[in-house]
mmCIF file of C-alpha atoms in Angstrom:
data_model
loop_
_atom_site.group_PDB
_atom_site.id
_atom_site.type_symbol
_atom_site.label_atom_id
_atom_site.label_comp_id
_atom_site.label_asym_id
_atom_site.label_seq_id
_atom_site.Cartn_x
_atom_site.Cartn_y
_atom_site.Cartn_z
ATOM 1 C CA MET K 1 -25.889 34.259 207.352
ATOM 2 C CA ASN K 2 -22.515 33.297 207.594
ATOM 3 C CA SER K 3 -21.528 29.726 207.913
ATOM 4 C CA PRO K 4 -19.733 28.719 211.155
ATOM 5 C CA LEU K 5 -17.805 26.406 209.253
ATOM 6 C CA ILE K 6 -13.896 27.248 208.759
ATOM 7 C CA ARG K 7 -13.010 26.246 205.393
ATOM 8 C CA VAL K 8 -9.381 25.145 205.325
ATOM 9 C CA GLY K 9 -6.928 24.523 202.253
ATOM 10 C CA VAL K 10 -3.827 22.723 202.521
ATOM 11 C CA PHE K 11 -0.979 23.569 200.077
ATOM 12 C CA TYR K 12 2.304 21.366 199.851
ATOM 13 C CA ASP K 13 5.733 22.296 198.688
ATOM 14 C CA GLY K 14 6.183 18.666 197.882
ATOM 15 C CA ASN K 15 10.287 18.907 198.037
ATOM 16 C CA TYR K 16 9.998 20.361 201.332
ATOM 17 C CA PHE K 17 7.255 18.384 202.947
ATOM 18 C CA LEU K 18 9.736 14.887 201.789
ATOM 19 C CA LYS K 19 12.736 16.431 203.054
ATOM 20 C CA ILE K 20 11.011 16.839 206.443
ATOM 21 C CA SER K 21 9.550 13.288 206.153
ATOM 22 C CA ASP K 22 13.281 11.880 205.440
ATOM 23 C CA TYR K 23 14.396 13.745 208.497
ATOM 24 C CA TYR K 24 11.970 12.085 210.841
ATOM 25 C CA TYR K 25 12.629 8.680 209.246
ATOM 26 C CA PHE K 26 16.415 8.750 209.150
ATOM 27 C CA GLN K 27 17.629 11.469 211.567
ATOM 28 C CA HIS K 28 14.945 12.135 214.551
ATOM 29 C CA GLU K 29 14.733 9.571 217.286
ATOM 30 C CA ARG K 30 11.239 8.797 216.188
ATOM 31 C CA LYS K 31 12.387 6.915 213.151
ATOM 32 C CA ALA K 32 9.010 7.102 211.337
ATOM 33 C CA ARG K 33 7.704 9.001 208.293
ATOM 34 C CA ILE K 34 4.989 11.600 208.500
ATOM 35 C CA SER K 35 1.558 10.452 208.038
ATOM 36 C CA LEU K 36 -0.395 12.685 205.760
ATOM 37 C CA GLU K 37 -3.568 11.558 207.446
ATOM 38 C CA GLY K 38 -2.555 12.282 210.924
ATOM 39 C CA LEU K 39 -0.778 15.665 209.598
ATOM 40 C CA HIS K 40 -4.369 16.830 208.216
ATOM 41 C CA GLU K 41 -5.860 15.822 211.571
ATOM 42 C CA PHE K 42 -3.389 17.914 213.533
ATOM 43 C CA ILE K 43 -4.164 20.950 211.251
ATOM 44 C CA ARG K 44 -7.883 20.658 212.056
ATOM 45 C CA HIS K 45 -7.127 20.842 215.582
ATOM 46 C CA GLN K 46 -4.349 23.527 215.201
ATOM 47 C CA VAL K 47 -6.907 25.521 213.247
ATOM 48 C CA ALA K 48 -9.729 25.144 215.504
ATOM 49 C CA GLU K 49 -7.493 26.329 218.530
ATOM 50 C CA GLU K 50 -6.467 29.387 216.444
ATOM 51 C CA GLU K 51 -9.752 30.281 215.456
ATOM 52 C CA ASP K 52 -11.387 29.392 218.690
ATOM 53 C CA VAL K 53 -13.955 26.911 217.371
ATOM 54 C CA ASP K 54 -14.660 23.449 217.949
ATOM 55 C CA VAL K 55 -12.552 20.940 215.899
ATOM 56 C CA ARG K 56 -15.610 19.593 214.144
ATOM 57 C CA LEU K 57 -16.124 23.101 212.345
ATOM 58 C CA ALA K 58 -12.781 23.187 211.061
ATOM 59 C CA GLN K 59 -12.640 21.236 207.832
ATOM 60 C CA ILE K 60 -10.113 20.693 205.070
ATOM 61 C CA THR K 61 -12.115 21.274 201.880
ATOM 62 C CA THR K 62 -9.419 21.091 199.590
ATOM 63 C CA SER K 63 -5.759 20.017 199.577
ATOM 64 C CA HIS K 64 -2.790 20.265 196.868
ATOM 65 C CA PHE K 65 0.640 18.737 196.580
ATOM 66 C CA PHE K 66 3.210 20.419 194.277
ATOM 67 C CA ARG K 67 6.388 18.906 193.297
ATOM 68 C CA GLY K 68 8.821 18.752 190.437
ATOM 69 C CA ARG K 69 9.230 15.004 189.041
ATOM 70 C CA LEU K 70 11.510 12.930 186.957
ATOM 71 C CA SER K 71 10.287 11.242 183.756
ATOM 72 C CA ALA K 72 9.399 7.841 183.864
ATOM 73 C CA THR K 73 12.493 6.729 182.115
ATOM 74 C CA GLU K 74 14.805 8.707 184.630
ATOM 75 C CA ALA K 75 12.828 7.311 187.688
ATOM 76 C CA ARG K 76 13.214 3.881 186.518
ATOM 77 C CA ASP K 77 16.926 4.581 185.903
ATOM 78 C CA LYS K 78 17.386 5.829 189.325
ATOM 79 C CA ASP K 79 15.141 3.261 190.876
ATOM 80 C CA ARG K 80 12.515 5.912 191.939
ATOM 81 C CA LEU K 81 9.426 4.504 189.904
ATOM 82 C CA PHE K 82 8.072 2.414 192.994
ATOM 83 C CA HIS K 83 8.293 5.229 195.384
ATOM 84 C CA ASP K 84 6.993 7.778 193.175
ATOM 85 C CA ARG K 85 4.112 5.498 192.726
ATOM 86 C CA LEU K 86 3.715 4.618 196.381
ATOM 87 C CA LEU K 87 3.397 8.521 197.177
ATOM 88 C CA ASP K 88 0.775 8.953 194.593
ATOM 89 C CA ASP K 89 -1.116 6.019 195.986
ATOM 90 C CA ILE K 90 -1.079 7.874 199.474
ATOM 91 C CA LEU K 91 -2.055 11.185 197.992
ATOM 92 C CA MET K 92 -4.924 9.661 195.919
ATOM 93 C CA ASN K 93 -6.391 7.819 198.912
ATOM 94 C CA LEU K 94 -6.539 10.934 200.922
ATOM 95 C CA GLY K 95 -8.130 13.263 198.227
ATOM 96 C CA VAL K 96 -4.952 15.268 197.744
ATOM 97 C CA CYS K 97 -4.663 16.931 194.259
ATOM 98 C CA THR K 98 -1.240 16.336 192.621
ATOM 99 C CA HIS K 99 0.557 18.914 190.431
ATOM 100 C CA TYR K 100 3.788 17.982 188.710
ATOM 101 C CA MET K 101 6.153 19.721 186.818
ATOM 102 C CA PRO K 102 9.252 18.127 184.869
ATOM 103 C CA LEU K 103 12.536 18.662 186.626
ATOM 104 C CA LYS K 104 14.874 20.262 184.499
ATOM 105 C CA THR K 105 18.652 19.504 184.289
ATOM 106 C CA ARG K 106 21.017 22.530 184.346
ATOM 107 C CA ASP K 107 24.934 22.206 184.755
ATOM 108 C CA GLY K 108 24.568 18.773 185.176
ATOM 109 C CA ARG K 109 22.114 18.892 188.162
ATOM 110 C CA LEU K 110 18.399 18.337 188.239
ATOM 111 C CA GLN K 111 16.506 21.564 189.180
ATOM 112 C CA GLU K 112 12.955 22.302 190.094
ATOM 113 C CA LYS K 113 11.563 25.505 188.490
ATOM 114 C CA GLY K 114 8.128 27.004 188.611
ATOM 115 C CA ILE K 115 6.607 25.040 191.328
ATOM 116 C CA ASP K 116 6.417 28.243 193.699
ATOM 117 C CA VAL K 117 4.617 30.276 191.089
ATOM 118 C CA TRP K 118 2.126 27.197 190.418
ATOM 119 C CA LEU K 119 1.455 26.731 193.991
ATOM 120 C CA SER K 120 0.849 30.383 194.644
ATOM 121 C CA LEU K 121 -1.337 30.879 191.509
ATOM 122 C CA GLU K 122 -3.392 27.625 192.626
ATOM 123 C CA ALA K 123 -3.815 28.745 196.337
ATOM 124 C CA LEU K 124 -4.970 32.269 195.396
ATOM 125 C CA GLU K 125 -7.544 30.789 192.871
ATOM 126 C CA MET K 126 -8.961 28.442 195.484
ATOM 127 C CA ALA K 127 -9.046 30.966 198.238
ATOM 128 C CA LEU K 128 -11.110 33.136 195.980
ATOM 129 C CA HIS K 129 -13.527 30.638 194.225
ATOM 130 C CA LYS K 130 -13.826 28.260 197.188
ATOM 131 C CA THR K 131 -13.842 31.169 199.642
ATOM 132 C CA LEU K 132 -11.212 29.594 201.837
ATOM 133 C CA ASP K 133 -11.030 30.981 205.479
ATOM 134 C CA VAL K 134 -7.531 29.519 206.122
ATOM 135 C CA VAL K 135 -4.673 28.594 203.845
ATOM 136 C CA VAL K 136 -2.349 26.158 205.379
ATOM 137 C CA LEU K 137 1.015 26.594 203.946
ATOM 138 C CA ILE K 138 3.704 23.810 204.274
ATOM 139 C CA ALA K 139 6.814 25.481 202.677
ATOM 140 C CA GLY K 140 9.813 27.323 203.963
ATOM 141 C CA ASP K 141 10.919 29.705 200.999
ATOM 142 C CA SER K 142 10.652 33.354 201.007
ATOM 143 C CA ASP K 143 9.222 33.106 197.432
ATOM 144 C CA TYR K 144 5.999 32.538 198.925
ATOM 145 C CA VAL K 145 5.868 35.796 200.655
ATOM 146 C CA PRO K 146 3.895 37.600 197.734
ATOM 147 C CA LEU K 147 1.378 34.725 198.037
ATOM 148 C CA ILE K 148 0.633 35.261 201.845
ATOM 149 C CA ARG K 149 0.469 39.163 201.253
ATOM 150 C CA LYS K 150 -1.941 38.735 198.482
ATOM 151 C CA LEU K 151 -4.138 36.147 200.691
ATOM 152 C CA ASN K 152 -4.094 38.560 203.580
ATOM 153 C CA THR K 153 -5.677 41.310 200.911
ATOM 154 C CA VAL K 154 -8.814 38.909 200.239
ATOM 155 C CA GLY K 155 -9.232 38.260 204.074
ATOM 156 C CA THR K 156 -7.739 34.725 204.351
ATOM 157 C CA ARG K 157 -5.498 33.905 207.156
ATOM 158 C CA VAL K 158 -2.482 31.958 206.365
ATOM 159 C CA MET K 159 -1.073 29.184 208.759
ATOM 160 C CA LEU K 160 2.673 28.379 207.938
ATOM 161 C CA LEU K 161 3.713 24.984 209.268
ATOM 162 C CA ASN K 162 7.564 25.151 209.436
ATOM 163 C CA TRP K 163 10.578 23.253 210.696
ATOM 164 C CA ASP K 164 14.217 24.181 212.143
ATOM 165 C CA PHE K 165 16.708 21.554 212.206
ATOM 166 C CA LYS K 166 20.198 20.480 211.033
ATOM 167 C CA TYR K 167 22.066 17.128 210.704
ATOM 168 C CA GLU K 168 25.232 15.640 209.099
ATOM 169 C CA ASP K 169 24.367 13.608 205.885
ATOM 170 C CA PHE K 170 26.137 10.458 204.666
ATOM 171 C CA LYS K 171 28.989 12.474 203.190
ATOM 172 C CA GLY K 172 29.560 14.352 206.331
ATOM 173 C CA GLU K 173 28.120 17.577 205.425
ATOM 174 C CA THR K 174 26.052 19.643 207.872
ATOM 175 C CA ARG K 175 22.414 20.079 206.230
ATOM 176 C CA VAL K 176 20.147 22.854 207.496
ATOM 177 C CA THR K 177 16.222 23.383 207.003
ATOM 178 C CA ARG K 178 14.799 26.506 208.315
ATOM 179 C CA ALA K 179 11.991 28.639 207.262
ATOM 180 C CA SER K 180 12.691 32.271 205.865
ATOM 181 C CA GLN K 181 12.180 34.832 208.672
ATOM 182 C CA HIS K 182 10.473 36.942 206.180
ATOM 183 C CA LEU K 183 7.899 34.280 205.454
ATOM 184 C CA LEU K 184 7.056 33.624 209.236
ATOM 185 C CA GLU K 185 6.665 37.373 209.792
ATOM 186 C CA GLN K 186 3.900 37.448 207.018
ATOM 187 C CA ALA K 187 1.971 34.246 208.352
ATOM 188 C CA THR K 188 -0.991 34.770 210.510
ATOM 189 C CA TYR K 189 -0.476 31.688 212.385
ATOM 190 C CA PRO K 190 3.277 30.553 212.487
ATOM 191 C CA VAL K 191 3.653 27.023 213.837
ATOM 192 C CA ALA K 192 7.083 25.783 214.859
ATOM 193 C CA MET K 193 6.385 22.237 214.066
ATOM 194 C CA HIS K 194 9.707 20.912 215.198
ATOM 195 C CA ALA K 195 9.014 22.354 218.631
ATOM 196 C CA VAL K 196 5.572 21.106 218.555
ATOM 197 C CA ILE K 197 6.393 17.533 217.766
ATOM 198 C CA ASP K 198 9.123 17.155 220.227
ATOM 199 C CA ARG K 199 7.002 18.570 223.004
ATOM 200 C CA GLY K 200 4.006 16.318 221.718
ATOM 201 C CA LEU K 201 5.947 13.109 221.584
ATOM 202 C CA GLN K 202 7.447 13.720 225.138
ATOM 203 C CA GLU K 203 3.725 14.366 226.579
ATOM 204 C CA GLN K 204 2.604 11.450 224.542
ATOM 205 C CA ASP K 205 0.013 13.618 222.744
ATOM 206 C CA GLU K 206 -2.524 11.482 220.715
ATOM 207 C CA VAL K 207 -2.814 14.000 218.016
ATOM 208 C CA VAL K 208 0.979 14.251 217.409
ATOM 209 C CA GLU K 209 1.609 10.596 218.037
ATOM 210 C CA ASN K 210 -0.744 10.061 214.919
ATOM 211 C CA MET K 211 1.376 12.222 212.818
ATOM 212 C CA PHE K 212 3.912 9.532 212.181
ATOM 213 C CA VAL K 213 3.514 6.158 209.992
ATOM 214 C CA THR K 214 3.285 3.317 212.304
ATOM 215 C CA GLN K 215 4.147 0.582 209.756
ATOM 216 C CA SER K 216 7.081 -0.547 207.943
ATOM 217 C CA GLU K 217 7.265 1.113 204.287
ATOM 218 C CA PRO K 218 6.455 -1.534 201.555
ATOM 219 C CA ALA K 219 9.453 -2.885 199.649
ATOM 220 C CA ALA K 220 10.169 -1.801 196.186
ATOM 221 C CA PHE K 221 10.894 -5.148 195.264
ATOM 222 C CA ALA K 222 8.972 -8.520 195.421
ATOM 223 C CA THR K 223 10.582 -10.688 197.872
ATOM 224 C CA MET K 224 12.119 -13.543 195.646
ATOM 225 C CA PRO K 225 11.784 -16.918 197.328
ATOM 226 C CA ALA K 226 15.218 -18.647 198.053
ATOM 227 C CA PRO K 227 16.271 -21.596 196.199
ATOM 228 C CA THR K 228 15.851 -24.995 197.731
ATOM 229 C CA ALA K 229 17.835 -28.082 196.993
ATOM 230 C CA THR K 230 16.011 -30.820 195.821
ATOM 231 C CA ASN K 231 17.824 -33.995 194.520
ATOM 232 C CA GLY K 232 20.735 -31.726 194.038
ATOM 233 C CA HIS K 233 19.012 -29.120 191.947
ATOM 234 C CA ALA K 234 17.658 -25.691 192.495
ATOM 235 C CA THR K 235 13.829 -25.033 193.000
ATOM 236 C CA ASN K 236 11.744 -22.285 194.149
ATOM 237 C CA GLY K 237 11.245 -23.120 197.822
ATOM 238 C CA GLN K 238 10.934 -21.539 201.062
ATOM 239 C CA SER K 239 14.472 -22.079 202.594
ATOM 240 C CA TYR K 240 17.894 -22.547 201.365
ATOM 241 C CA ALA K 241 18.579 -26.107 202.319
ATOM 242 C CA PRO K 242 16.634 -29.561 202.900
ATOM 243 C CA ALA K 243 16.571 -31.140 206.109
ATOM 244 C CA ALA K 244 19.956 -32.785 205.933
ATOM 245 C CA ALA K 245 22.193 -31.023 203.580
ATOM 246 C CA SER K 246 25.104 -33.248 201.665
ATOM 247 C CA PRO K 247 28.510 -32.400 202.463
ATOM 248 C CA ALA K 248 29.172 -31.043 198.797
ATOM 249 C CA THR K 249 26.201 -28.693 199.344
ATOM 250 C CA ALA K 250 27.298 -27.673 202.575
ATOM 251 C CA ALA K 251 30.677 -26.717 201.066
ATOM 252 C CA SER K 252 29.217 -24.776 198.240
ATOM 253 C CA ARG K 253 27.451 -22.527 200.876
ATOM 254 C CA ALA K 254 30.553 -21.766 203.016
ATOM 255 C CA ALA K 255 32.976 -19.838 200.322
ATOM 256 C CA VAL K 256 35.932 -17.915 201.336
ATOM 257 C CA ARG K 257 35.498 -14.055 200.413
ATOM 258 C CA PRO K 258 36.165 -13.517 196.605
ATOM 259 C CA THR K 259 38.943 -11.259 195.261
ATOM 260 C CA GLY K 260 39.516 -9.567 192.017
ATOM 261 C CA PRO K 261 38.010 -6.943 189.990
ATOM 262 C CA THR K 262 34.852 -8.902 189.264
ATOM 263 C CA ALA K 263 34.294 -10.372 192.608
ATOM 264 C CA ALA K 264 30.686 -8.759 192.803
ATOM 265 C CA GLY K 265 29.640 -10.802 189.483
ATOM 266 C CA PRO K 266 27.539 -9.628 186.628
ATOM 267 C CA VAL K 267 24.339 -8.232 187.080
ATOM 268 C CA GLY K 268 21.662 -10.374 188.515
ATOM 269 C CA THR K 269 24.010 -12.292 190.598
ATOM 270 C CA VAL K 270 22.942 -12.906 194.117
ATOM 271 C CA GLY K 271 25.027 -12.751 196.952
ATOM 272 C CA ILE K 272 25.529 -12.641 200.731
ATOM 273 C CA SER K 273 27.709 -10.193 202.778
ATOM 274 C CA THR K 274 27.826 -7.892 205.672
ATOM 275 C CA ILE K 275 26.664 -4.068 206.040
ATOM 276 C CA LYS K 276 29.088 -1.347 206.602
ATOM 277 C CA ASN K 277 28.631 2.523 207.026
ATOM 278 C CA LEU K 278 24.924 2.694 207.515
ATOM 279 C CA LYS K 279 23.884 6.449 207.828
ATOM 280 C CA ASN K 280 20.903 8.594 206.558
ATOM 281 C CA GLY K 281 19.233 6.136 204.435
ATOM 282 C CA PHE K 282 22.244 4.772 202.732
ATOM 283 C CA GLY K 283 24.925 1.929 203.444
ATOM 284 C CA PHE K 284 27.475 -0.147 201.821
ATOM 285 C CA VAL K 285 27.489 -4.140 201.422
ATOM 286 C CA VAL K 286 31.125 -5.481 201.906
ATOM 287 C CA MET K 287 32.278 -6.791 198.628
ATOM 288 C CA PRO K 288 35.980 -6.347 197.685
ATOM 289 C CA PRO K 289 37.535 -4.775 195.777
ATOM 290 C CA ASN K 290 34.653 -2.072 195.829
ATOM 291 C CA ASN K 291 31.949 -1.920 198.457
ATOM 292 C CA LEU K 292 28.398 -2.150 196.843
ATOM 293 C CA PHE K 293 26.254 1.013 197.878
ATOM 294 C CA PHE K 294 22.561 0.741 198.503
ATOM 295 C CA SER K 295 19.824 2.974 199.985
ATOM 296 C CA TYR K 296 16.418 2.186 201.847
ATOM 297 C CA ALA K 297 14.846 2.160 198.337
ATOM 298 C CA ASP K 298 16.684 -1.090 197.646
ATOM 299 C CA LEU K 299 15.309 -3.128 200.349
ATOM 300 C CA SER K 300 13.143 -6.017 199.319
ATOM 301 C CA GLU K 301 11.902 -6.452 202.868
ATOM 302 C CA GLY K 302 12.035 -5.112 206.271
ATOM 303 C CA ASP K 303 12.655 -1.508 207.398
ATOM 304 C CA PHE K 304 15.931 0.288 206.887
ATOM 305 C CA ASN K 305 16.047 1.550 210.379
ATOM 306 C CA ASP K 306 16.195 -1.869 211.812
ATOM 307 C CA LEU K 307 19.465 -2.711 209.946
ATOM 308 C CA ARG K 308 22.617 -2.630 211.955
ATOM 309 C CA GLU K 309 26.359 -2.305 210.793
ATOM 310 C CA GLY K 310 27.811 -5.853 210.762
ATOM 311 C CA ASP K 311 24.210 -7.366 209.787
ATOM 312 C CA TRP K 312 24.453 -10.264 207.181
ATOM 313 C CA VAL K 313 22.333 -9.494 204.214
ATOM 314 C CA GLU K 314 21.289 -11.021 200.760
ATOM 315 C CA PHE K 315 21.472 -8.751 197.659
ATOM 316 C CA THR K 316 21.341 -8.931 194.045
ATOM 317 C CA VAL K 317 24.258 -7.274 191.980
ATOM 318 C CA GLY K 318 22.753 -4.068 189.927
ATOM 319 C CA ARG K 319 24.100 -1.067 188.237
ATOM 320 C CA ASN K 320 23.035 2.357 189.182
ATOM 321 C CA HIS K 321 22.187 5.351 186.914
ATOM 322 C CA ARG K 322 26.045 5.977 186.914
ATOM 323 C CA ASP K 323 26.716 2.571 185.500
ATOM 324 C CA GLU K 324 28.516 1.363 188.755
ATOM 325 C CA ASP K 325 28.094 -1.599 190.628
ATOM 326 C CA CYS K 326 25.349 -1.426 193.401
ATOM 327 C CA ALA K 327 23.190 -3.881 195.559
ATOM 328 C CA ARG K 328 19.775 -4.376 194.882
ATOM 329 C CA ASN K 329 16.971 -6.509 196.542
ATOM 330 C CA VAL K 330 18.773 -6.053 199.848
ATOM 331 C CA ARG K 331 17.258 -8.385 202.813
ATOM 332 C CA LYS K 332 18.753 -9.244 206.228
ATOM 333 C CA VAL K 333 19.385 -12.929 206.320
ATOM 334 C CA ALA K 334 20.933 -15.388 209.367
ATOM 335 C CA ALA K 335 25.023 -15.420 209.196
ATOM 336 C CA PRO K 336 26.210 -18.174 206.947
ATOM 337 C CA ALA K 337 28.623 -20.882 207.660
ATOM 338 C CA MET K 338 32.301 -19.617 208.068
ATOM 339 C CA THR K 339 35.295 -21.133 206.260
ATOM 340 C CA GLY K 340 38.930 -20.730 207.307
ATOM 341 C CA ASP K 341 41.915 -20.120 205.220
ATOM 342 C CA GLU K 342 45.024 -21.824 204.986
ATOM 343 C CA GLU K 343 46.313 -20.057 208.377
ATOM 344 C CA GLY K 344 43.063 -21.059 210.089
ATOM 345 C CA ASP K 345 41.715 -17.436 210.169
ATOM 346 C CA TYR K 346 38.121 -17.150 209.288
ATOM 347 C CA GLU K 347 36.465 -14.691 206.960
ATOM 348 C CA PRO K 348 32.683 -14.239 206.376
ATOM 349 C CA SER K 349 31.274 -15.580 203.035
ATOM 350 C CA THR K 350 30.539 -12.974 200.531
ATOM 351 C CA VAL K 351 30.173 -15.374 197.465
ATOM 352 C CA ALA K 352 27.779 -14.323 194.784
ATOM 353 C CA HIS K 353 25.926 -17.112 193.084
ATOM 354 C CA SER K 354 23.877 -17.035 189.926
ATOM 355 C CA MET K 355 19.990 -17.363 190.386
ATOM 356 C CA GLY K 356 18.592 -20.638 189.424
ATOM 357 C CA ALA K 357 22.422 -22.241 189.820
ATOM 358 C CA VAL K 358 22.619 -25.954 190.903
ATOM 359 C CA LEU K 359 23.309 -25.809 194.592
#
């Protein structure tokens, strides 16, 4: 007797999925990342609709995530260790099996090789040995056409979740994400997710609404308590100043914008300044002579999408993988006191002070 259960296997091309999630977080008006748990629930409903069964009979029995990955040293140098581990935690808690291959450097660029072959072999093996009725493929590359054809020969239907969008990145270059037309033609159930999501959000469809993460991303760095002045010395307190700051202390906090090639200070120096040129998950902190680059991964608290150009932030001077000055541990703060120059003009304070220094 045949089981009425529809066994579903979900297979992610990891870089494709993360590109989609970044788009909704930085570019789309929704300003939120895709929730894997919410996406799996959507898949169950979509499979049930296509297969004409009750949603309780559409069950995801296996799911796999494939991606090229930096080595631990490279991830540390590129400040990716925390976010890689955060992704692992999400996948692990959802029961998604992860498959990683090392990224290879060719012509000075990191390239992902072999992921499509590995995903295809695993999907075919799972379809045969776990008798999957439907394989859900989250990918857009035509390299997966042979996989779909082979799955069709063994009687497994293929649902292709695909997106079509374009946007301008922080360099002003146009980026396009679009699934291969050949891939769409081979799939049993091609699903245009960009249209489904936009329509669902407009109609306030609960299943579509639940496809997005509702909470802010965890910070990559632990928030460091700001120093509190006690008897003229710095301590680890909860605010920058005691109830009544001395004139000397107040003057030290209201400094004129520094100049010169070492204005940012050495690595580990803490400073405050304003934000400029926010775009697509990246931005710059004003710090002459060269503004300091930072990304969403450098925030120590808060959500990147809550930042605005002109906001005041505290930051720590760091060095990126190209050995250039950058801003780390970025967090939004209240505007400091302003100091006028000899002509009476006022400039925002961007003075950098060493951690643990006397205030």
